Tab-separated table of C-alpha atoms in Angstrom:
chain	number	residue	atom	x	y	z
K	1	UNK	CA	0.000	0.000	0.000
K	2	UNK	CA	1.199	3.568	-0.835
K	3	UNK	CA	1.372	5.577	2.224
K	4	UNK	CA	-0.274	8.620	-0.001
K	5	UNK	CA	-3.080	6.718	-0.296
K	6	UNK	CA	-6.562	7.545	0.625
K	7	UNK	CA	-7.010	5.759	3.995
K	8	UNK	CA	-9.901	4.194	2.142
K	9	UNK	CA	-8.410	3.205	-0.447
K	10	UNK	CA	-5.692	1.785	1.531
K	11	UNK	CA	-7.783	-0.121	3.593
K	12	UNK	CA	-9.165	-1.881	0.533
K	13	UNK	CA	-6.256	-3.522	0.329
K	14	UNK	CA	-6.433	-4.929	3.875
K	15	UNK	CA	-8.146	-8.177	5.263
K	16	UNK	CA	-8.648	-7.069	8.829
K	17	UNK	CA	-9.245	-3.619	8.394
K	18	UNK	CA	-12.034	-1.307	7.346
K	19	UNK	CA	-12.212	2.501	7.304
K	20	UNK	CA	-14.747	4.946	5.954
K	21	UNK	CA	-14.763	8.323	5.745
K	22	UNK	CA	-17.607	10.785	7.336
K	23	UNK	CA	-16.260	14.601	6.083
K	24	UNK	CA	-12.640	15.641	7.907
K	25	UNK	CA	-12.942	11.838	10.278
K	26	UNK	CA	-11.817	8.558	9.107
K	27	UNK	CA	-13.376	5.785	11.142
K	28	UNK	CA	-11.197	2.705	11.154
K	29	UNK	CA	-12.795	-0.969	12.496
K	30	UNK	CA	-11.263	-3.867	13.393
K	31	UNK	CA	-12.707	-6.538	11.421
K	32	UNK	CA	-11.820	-10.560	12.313
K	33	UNK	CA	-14.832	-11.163	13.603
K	34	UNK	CA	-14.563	-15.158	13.731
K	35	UNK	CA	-11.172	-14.307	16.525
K	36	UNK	CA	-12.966	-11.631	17.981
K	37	UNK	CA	-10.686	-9.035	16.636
K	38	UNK	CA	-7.483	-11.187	17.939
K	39	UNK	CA	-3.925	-8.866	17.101
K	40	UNK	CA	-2.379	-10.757	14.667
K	41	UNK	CA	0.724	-9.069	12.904
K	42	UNK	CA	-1.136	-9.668	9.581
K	43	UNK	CA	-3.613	-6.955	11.176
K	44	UNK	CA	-1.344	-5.025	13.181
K	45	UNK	CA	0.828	-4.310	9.942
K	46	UNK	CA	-2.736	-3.450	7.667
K	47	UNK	CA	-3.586	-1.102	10.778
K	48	UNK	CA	-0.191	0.838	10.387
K	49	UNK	CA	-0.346	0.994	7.119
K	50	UNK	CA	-3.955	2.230	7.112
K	51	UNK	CA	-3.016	5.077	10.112
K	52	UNK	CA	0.204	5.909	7.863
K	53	UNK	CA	-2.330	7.085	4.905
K	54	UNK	CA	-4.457	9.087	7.513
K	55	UNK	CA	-1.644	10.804	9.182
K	56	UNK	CA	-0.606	11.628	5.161
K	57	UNK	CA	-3.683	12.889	4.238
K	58	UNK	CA	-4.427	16.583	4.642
K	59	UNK	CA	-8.015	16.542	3.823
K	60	UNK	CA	-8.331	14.368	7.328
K	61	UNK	CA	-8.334	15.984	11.098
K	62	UNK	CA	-8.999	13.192	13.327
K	63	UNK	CA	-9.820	9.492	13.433
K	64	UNK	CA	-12.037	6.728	15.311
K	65	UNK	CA	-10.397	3.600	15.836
K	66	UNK	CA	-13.457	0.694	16.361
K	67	UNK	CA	-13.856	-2.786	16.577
K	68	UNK	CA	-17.207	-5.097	16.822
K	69	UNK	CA	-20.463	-4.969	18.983
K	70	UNK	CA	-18.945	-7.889	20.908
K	71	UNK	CA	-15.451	-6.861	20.959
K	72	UNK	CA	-13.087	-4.144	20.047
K	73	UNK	CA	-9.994	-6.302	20.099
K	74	UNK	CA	-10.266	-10.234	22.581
K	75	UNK	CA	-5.959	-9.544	22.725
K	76	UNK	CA	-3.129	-10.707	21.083
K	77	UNK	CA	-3.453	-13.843	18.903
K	78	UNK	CA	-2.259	-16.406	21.425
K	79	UNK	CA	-2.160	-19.151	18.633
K	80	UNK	CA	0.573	-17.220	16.843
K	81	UNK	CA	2.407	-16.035	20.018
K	82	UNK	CA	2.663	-19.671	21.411
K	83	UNK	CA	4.931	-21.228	19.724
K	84	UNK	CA	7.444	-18.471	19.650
K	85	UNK	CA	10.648	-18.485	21.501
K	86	UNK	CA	12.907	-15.612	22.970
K	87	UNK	CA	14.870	-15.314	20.716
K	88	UNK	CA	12.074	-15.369	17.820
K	89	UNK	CA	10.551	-12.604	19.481
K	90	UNK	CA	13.381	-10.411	20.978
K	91	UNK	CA	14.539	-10.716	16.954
K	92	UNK	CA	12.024	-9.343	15.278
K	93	UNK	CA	10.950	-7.099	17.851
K	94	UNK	CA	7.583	-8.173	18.577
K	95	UNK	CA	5.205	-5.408	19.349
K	96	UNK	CA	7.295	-2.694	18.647
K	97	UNK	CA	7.552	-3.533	14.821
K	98	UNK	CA	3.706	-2.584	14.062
K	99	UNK	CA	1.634	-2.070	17.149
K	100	UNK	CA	2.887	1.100	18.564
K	101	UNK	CA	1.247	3.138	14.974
K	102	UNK	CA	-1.778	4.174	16.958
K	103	UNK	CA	0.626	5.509	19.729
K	104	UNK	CA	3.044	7.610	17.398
K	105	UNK	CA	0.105	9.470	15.567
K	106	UNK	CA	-0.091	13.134	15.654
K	107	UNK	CA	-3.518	13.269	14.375
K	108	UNK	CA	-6.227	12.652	17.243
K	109	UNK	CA	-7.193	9.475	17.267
K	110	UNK	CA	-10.017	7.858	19.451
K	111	UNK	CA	-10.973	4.519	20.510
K	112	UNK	CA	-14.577	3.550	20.562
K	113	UNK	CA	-14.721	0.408	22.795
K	114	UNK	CA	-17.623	-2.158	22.678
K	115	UNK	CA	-17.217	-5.183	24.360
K	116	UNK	CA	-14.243	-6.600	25.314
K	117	UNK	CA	-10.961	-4.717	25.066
K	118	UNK	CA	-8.330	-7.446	26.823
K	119	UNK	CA	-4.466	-7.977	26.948
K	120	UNK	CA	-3.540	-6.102	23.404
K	121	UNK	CA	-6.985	-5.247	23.068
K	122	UNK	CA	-6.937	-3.036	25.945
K	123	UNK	CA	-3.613	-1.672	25.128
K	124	UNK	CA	-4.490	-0.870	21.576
K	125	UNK	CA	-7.106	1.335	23.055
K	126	UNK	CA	-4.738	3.114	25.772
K	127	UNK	CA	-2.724	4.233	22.823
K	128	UNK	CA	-4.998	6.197	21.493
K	129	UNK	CA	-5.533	9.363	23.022
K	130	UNK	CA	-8.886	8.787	24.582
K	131	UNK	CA	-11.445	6.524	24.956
K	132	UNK	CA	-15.112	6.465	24.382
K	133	UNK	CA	-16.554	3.168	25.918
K	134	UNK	CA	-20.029	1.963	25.233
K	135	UNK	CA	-22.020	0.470	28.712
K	136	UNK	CA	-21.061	-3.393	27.249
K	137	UNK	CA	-17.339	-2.680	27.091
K	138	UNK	CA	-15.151	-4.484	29.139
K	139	UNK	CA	-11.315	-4.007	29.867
K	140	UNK	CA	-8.662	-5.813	31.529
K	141	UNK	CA	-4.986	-7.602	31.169
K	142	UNK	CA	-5.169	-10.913	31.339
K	143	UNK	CA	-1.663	-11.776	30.375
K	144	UNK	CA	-0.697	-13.395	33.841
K	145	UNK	CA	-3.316	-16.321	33.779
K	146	UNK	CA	-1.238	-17.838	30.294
K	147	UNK	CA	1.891	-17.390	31.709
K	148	UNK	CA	3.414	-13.728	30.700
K	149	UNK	CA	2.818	-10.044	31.572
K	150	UNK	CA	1.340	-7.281	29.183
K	151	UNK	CA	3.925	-6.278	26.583
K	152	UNK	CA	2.489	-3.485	24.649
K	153	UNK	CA	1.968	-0.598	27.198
K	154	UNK	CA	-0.091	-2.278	29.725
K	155	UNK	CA	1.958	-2.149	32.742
K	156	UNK	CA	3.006	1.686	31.644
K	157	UNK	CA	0.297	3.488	30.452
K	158	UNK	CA	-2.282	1.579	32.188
K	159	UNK	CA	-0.404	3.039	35.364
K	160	UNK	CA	-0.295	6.214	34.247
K	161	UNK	CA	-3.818	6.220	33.400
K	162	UNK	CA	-5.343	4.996	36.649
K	163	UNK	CA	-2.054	4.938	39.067
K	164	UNK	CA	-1.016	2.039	40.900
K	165	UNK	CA	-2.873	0.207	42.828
K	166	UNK	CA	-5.650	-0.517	39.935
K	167	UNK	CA	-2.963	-1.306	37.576
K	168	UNK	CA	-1.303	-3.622	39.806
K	169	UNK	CA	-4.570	-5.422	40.708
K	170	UNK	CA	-5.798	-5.647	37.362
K	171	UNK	CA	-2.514	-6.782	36.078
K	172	UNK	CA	-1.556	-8.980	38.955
K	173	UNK	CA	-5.098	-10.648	38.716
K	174	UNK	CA	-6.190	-10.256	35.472
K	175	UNK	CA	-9.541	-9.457	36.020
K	176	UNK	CA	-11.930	-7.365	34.061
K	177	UNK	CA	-13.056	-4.480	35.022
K	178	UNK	CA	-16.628	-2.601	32.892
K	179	UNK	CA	-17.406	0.604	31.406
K	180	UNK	CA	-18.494	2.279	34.468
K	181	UNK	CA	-15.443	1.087	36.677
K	182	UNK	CA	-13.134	2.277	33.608
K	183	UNK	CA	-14.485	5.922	33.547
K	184	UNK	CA	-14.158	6.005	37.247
K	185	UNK	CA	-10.411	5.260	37.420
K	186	UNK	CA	-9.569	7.610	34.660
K	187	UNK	CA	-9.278	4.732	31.857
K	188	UNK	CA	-12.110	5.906	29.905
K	189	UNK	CA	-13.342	9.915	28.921
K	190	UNK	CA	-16.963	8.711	28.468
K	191	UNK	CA	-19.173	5.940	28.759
K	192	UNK	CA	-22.318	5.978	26.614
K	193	UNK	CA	-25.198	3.400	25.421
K	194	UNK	CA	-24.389	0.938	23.231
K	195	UNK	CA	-26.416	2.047	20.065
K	196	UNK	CA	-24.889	5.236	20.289
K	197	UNK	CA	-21.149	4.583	20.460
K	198	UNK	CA	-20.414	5.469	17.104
K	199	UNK	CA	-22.298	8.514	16.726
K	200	UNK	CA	-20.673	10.068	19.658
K	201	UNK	CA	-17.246	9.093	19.083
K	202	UNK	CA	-17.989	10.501	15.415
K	203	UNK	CA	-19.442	13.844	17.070
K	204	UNK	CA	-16.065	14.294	19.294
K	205	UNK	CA	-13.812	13.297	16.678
K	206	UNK	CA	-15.636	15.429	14.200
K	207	UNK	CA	-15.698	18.700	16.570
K	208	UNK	CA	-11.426	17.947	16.888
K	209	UNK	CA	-11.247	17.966	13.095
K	210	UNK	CA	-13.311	21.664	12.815
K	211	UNK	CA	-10.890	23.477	14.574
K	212	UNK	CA	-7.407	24.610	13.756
K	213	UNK	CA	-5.105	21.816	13.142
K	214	UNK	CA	-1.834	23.218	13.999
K	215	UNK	CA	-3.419	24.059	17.764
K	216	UNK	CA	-4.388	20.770	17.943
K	217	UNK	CA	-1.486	18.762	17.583
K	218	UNK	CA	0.070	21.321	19.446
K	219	UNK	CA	-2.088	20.528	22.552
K	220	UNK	CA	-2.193	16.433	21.590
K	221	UNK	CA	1.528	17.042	21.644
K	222	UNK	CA	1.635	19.207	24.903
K	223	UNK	CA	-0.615	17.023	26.956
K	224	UNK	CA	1.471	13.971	25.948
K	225	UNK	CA	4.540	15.321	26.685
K	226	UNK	CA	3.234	15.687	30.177
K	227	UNK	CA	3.896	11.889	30.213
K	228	UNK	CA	7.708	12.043	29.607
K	229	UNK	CA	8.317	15.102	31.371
K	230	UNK	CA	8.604	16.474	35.098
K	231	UNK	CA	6.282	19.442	35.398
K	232	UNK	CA	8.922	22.429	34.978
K	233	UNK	CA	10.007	21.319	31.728
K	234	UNK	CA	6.548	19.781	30.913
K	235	UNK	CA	5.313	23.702	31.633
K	236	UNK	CA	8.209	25.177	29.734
K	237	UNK	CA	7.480	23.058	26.476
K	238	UNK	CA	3.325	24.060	26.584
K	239	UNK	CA	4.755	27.840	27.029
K	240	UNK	CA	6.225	27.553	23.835
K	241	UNK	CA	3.803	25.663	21.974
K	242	UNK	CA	1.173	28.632	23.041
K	243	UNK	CA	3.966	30.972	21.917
K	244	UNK	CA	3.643	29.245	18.680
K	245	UNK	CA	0.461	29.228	18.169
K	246	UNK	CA	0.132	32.729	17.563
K	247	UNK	CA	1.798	32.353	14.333
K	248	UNK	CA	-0.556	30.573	12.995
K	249	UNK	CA	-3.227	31.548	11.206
K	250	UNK	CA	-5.662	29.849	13.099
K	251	UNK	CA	-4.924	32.140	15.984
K	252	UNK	CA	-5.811	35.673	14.558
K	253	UNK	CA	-8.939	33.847	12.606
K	254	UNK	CA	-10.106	32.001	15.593
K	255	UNK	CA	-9.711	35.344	18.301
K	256	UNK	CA	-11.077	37.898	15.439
K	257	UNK	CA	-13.948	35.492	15.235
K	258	UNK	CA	-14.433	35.102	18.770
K	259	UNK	CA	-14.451	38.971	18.886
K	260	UNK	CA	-17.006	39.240	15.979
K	261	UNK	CA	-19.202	36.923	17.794
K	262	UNK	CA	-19.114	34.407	14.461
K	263	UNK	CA	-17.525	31.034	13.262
K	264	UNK	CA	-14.660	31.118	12.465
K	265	UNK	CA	-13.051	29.661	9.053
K	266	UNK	CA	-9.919	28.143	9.656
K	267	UNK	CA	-7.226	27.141	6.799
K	268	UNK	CA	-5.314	24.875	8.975
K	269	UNK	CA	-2.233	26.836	8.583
């Protein structure tokens, strides 16, 4: 696949991945329905190459990652991973090769959870930069009851996420935790009824796309960097993003408009 593609295009291509587009938002699904949405590397690498194409294309502000009714993503495909040995996957970097795409995107992206989100499933969703979770979603790392611990984020930004204590029972005990539990530890923005999942991740990701898209990777970038950062430098680097911002265009548009009392028009420059 050309990374110029239209995302849709691009996720012709794929097997386990569909996207469509609704105006500025591409929504991309999961789709192995008979393995409930299992991360195999055949759909890990036909996910990064379908987020490459959105990141590429201009005419796109955000996206909505998505799965099933029944499950966003069950985890990582066990039957694949089982017979592997260390040094099959210290080799070829497991993980790191083509799962992390979702985490290195500077577009928005947003996760729209229904049903189970476990193991890589759950970290697939974390790496996004919020998530939307319908009342039937369920979360949780169960990577200690086959025998291994979560390998793509789940003992890092889970903790960030929620702080200790939840991550270490969850990831200690592996059990699930739902929607409601998830918003209330911090692990999900919103939790909303099932039939109307999609329309409200849509709505968010849609509102992210209208406004100026240098100030928004700017703040996706600032609020991130809060992650990697101890707060004087983590203040120092948003300083200078908001110093940048005003030379952009979307800052004199969006402040005259304010001012004017109408919408503003932005050129995303």
């Amino acid at each position: 696949m050309s990374h110029t593609q239209d995302p849709v295009k691009a996720a012709e291509n794929a097997e386990f991945i569909q996207a469509e587009r609704s105006d500025t938002v591409v929504v991309v699904r999961l789709d192995r329905p008979k393995a409930l949405n299992a991360l195999c590397d055949q759909l890990t690498r036909e996910l990064a190459e379908v987020l490459d194409a959105i990141e590429a294309d201009d005419s796109v502000g955000a996206a909505v990652l998505t799965g099933s009714e029944k499950a966003f993503a069950a985890g990582a495909d066990i039957k694949e991973m089982q017979p592997k040995s260390f040094a099959d996957v210290y080799l070829e970097d497991f993980i790191t090769s083509s799962w992390e795409r979702a985490a290195t995107m500077r577009k928005p992206i947003i996760a729209a959870v229904s049903g189970y989100a476990l193991g890589g499933g759950a970290e697939l969703a974390m790496m996004c930069d919020f998530i939307v979770a319908s009342e039937s979603a369920k979360f949780g790392q169960p990577e200690i009851t086959i025998g291994v611990l979560p390998g793509a984020g789940g003992t890092q930004r889970l903790t960030r996420s929620v702080g200790k204590a939840k991550a270490m029972d969850m990831v200690l005990t592996g059990r699930m935790i739902d929607a409601w539990e998830a918003e209330r530890i911090g692990l999900v923005a919103r939790v909303v009824p099932v039939d109307s999942l999609m329309k409200v991740a849509l709505d968010v990701a849609t509102t992210i796309a209208g406004f100026s898209r240098p100030a928004v990777l700017m703040a996706k970038e600032s609020v991130g960097r809060s992650f990697e950062t101890g707060l004087s430098e983590g203040l120092r680097f948003e300083r200078r993003m908001f110093h940048a911002a005003f030379a952009t265009e979307g800052q004199s548009e969006g402040m005259a408009a304010f001012l004017d009392k109408r919408d503003a028009t932005y050129t995303h420059r």
